[in-house]
Amino acid sequence: SRLRQFLYSWEKSAFRGTISEKDNSINEKSETKDKAAHKLAGDAVEIRLEHVGFTYPGSTKPTIKDINVTLRQGERIALVGLNGAGKSTLVNLIPRLYDVTEGSVTIDGHDIRNITMNELRDELGFVPQKGVLFSGTIASNLRYGREDATDEEIREAAEIAQASDFIEEKSAKYDSPIAQGGSNVSGGQKQRLSIARAIAKNPIFDDSFSALDLKTDAALRKALAEKVSDSTVIIVAQRISTVLHAEQILVMDEGRIVGRGTHEELLANCEVYRQIAKSQM
Ligand code: ADP
């Protein structure tokens, strides 16, 4: 079962260069390792980053330094920090767009370098996306990963991602225009739309749709909401407004984690967070 997904969403492009290039190079490199690969027993419940460091090829100094984070199933975690703090680099280490150069990333105790790439990406529900939103409509954006998603599936995905309220408020609803890069929706809305797109794309949700009566209302929504609450979501954000309600916010600065906590806690005791918050008021 892949019901317990780890979904990622990006407020901005998490990638430099083309994804397919990076994907392919990693897939090639990891082929030999995949032969001896470990098979995960079931749904992953914990991702752990221990003393993780990363230096880009050709670079002389590390972009990421001594990161220690445990992501447990169902947690919503937000990463904030100024541009260049290393947020995207950190997130990209989990689906192995790059491999750590120090420390390790483990899923339920297994080093991700010993898990097949397919299994890893399955477990992560990883949705590579270069730009977050494209010019078109809300519906076309939600169908980006899977063109044959039905209207019903699109609506359900939006609902689960908590995007349906602001979509319904728009006069053209799902046919509302989206400007290139999503410049006509807020950061938070963009994020919810990209989560909805990840959900709509995911075949696991197809399975659950066909197993249940599509017309079922509250019960279905509740079931889906529970499934999604099993998901670990990492939100990469530059704007404090996006992360206000996250259970745990990690603050990155110059490749390190310099604060952890809720918005209120960080305002009280993390200078970097306070500065970012102040600059956005
Ligand atoms: P953030 O997501 O917090 O804005 P990034 O992880 O994108 O930060 O970038 C962190 C640092 O790593 C920046 O100094 C950036 O220039 C550098 N960097 C990002 N991608 C690459 C790359 N492919 N090669 C070399 N340096 C990179």
PDB file of N, CA and C in Angstrom, residues 140-147 197 201:
ATOM      1  N   SER A 140      -6.278  22.835 -15.328  1.00  0.00           N
ATOM      2  CA  SER A 140      -5.180  22.311 -16.157  1.00  0.00           C
ATOM      3  C   SER A 140      -3.926  22.122 -15.311  1.00  0.00           C
ATOM      4  N   ASN A 141      -3.760  22.979 -14.323  1.00  0.00           N
ATOM      5  CA  ASN A 141      -2.621  22.800 -13.428  1.00  0.00           C
ATOM      6  C   ASN A 141      -2.777  21.559 -12.558  1.00  0.00           C
ATOM      7  N   LEU A 142      -3.991  21.327 -12.097  1.00  0.00           N
ATOM      8  CA  LEU A 142      -4.202  20.153 -11.245  1.00  0.00           C
ATOM      9  C   LEU A 142      -4.076  18.859 -12.047  1.00  0.00           C
ATOM     10  N   ARG A 143      -4.344  18.963 -13.353  1.00  0.00           N
ATOM     11  CA  ARG A 143      -4.223  17.778 -14.213  1.00  0.00           C
ATOM     12  C   ARG A 143      -2.826  17.613 -14.779  1.00  0.00           C
ATOM     13  N   TYR A 144      -1.942  18.466 -14.395  1.00  0.00           N
ATOM     14  CA  TYR A 144      -0.624  18.464 -15.031  1.00  0.00           C
ATOM     15  C   TYR A 144       0.063  17.104 -14.957  1.00  0.00           C
ATOM     16  N   GLY A 145      -0.050  16.449 -13.818  1.00  0.00           N
ATOM     17  CA  GLY A 145       0.638  15.169 -13.654  1.00  0.00           C
ATOM     18  C   GLY A 145      -0.132  14.005 -14.261  1.00  0.00           C
ATOM     19  N   ARG A 146      -1.431  14.216 -14.471  1.00  0.00           N
ATOM     20  CA  ARG A 146      -2.241  13.111 -14.987  1.00  0.00           C
ATOM     21  C   ARG A 146      -3.427  13.697 -15.735  1.00  0.00           C
ATOM     22  N   GLU A 147      -3.297  13.713 -17.038  1.00  0.00           N
ATOM     23  CA  GLU A 147      -4.274  14.433 -17.850  1.00  0.00           C
ATOM     24  C   GLU A 147      -5.668  13.845 -17.794  1.00  0.00           C
ATOM     25  N   ARG A 197      -2.178  18.925  -6.823  1.00  0.00           N
ATOM     26  CA  ARG A 197      -1.702  18.293  -8.056  1.00  0.00           C
ATOM     27  C   ARG A 197      -0.986  16.981  -7.742  1.00  0.00           C
ATOM     28  N   LYS A 201      -2.315  13.395  -9.050  1.00  0.00           N
ATOM     29  CA  LYS A 201      -1.442  12.582  -9.886  1.00  0.00           C
ATOM     30  C   LYS A 201      -1.302  11.171  -9.345  1.00  0.00           C
TER      31      LYS A 201
END
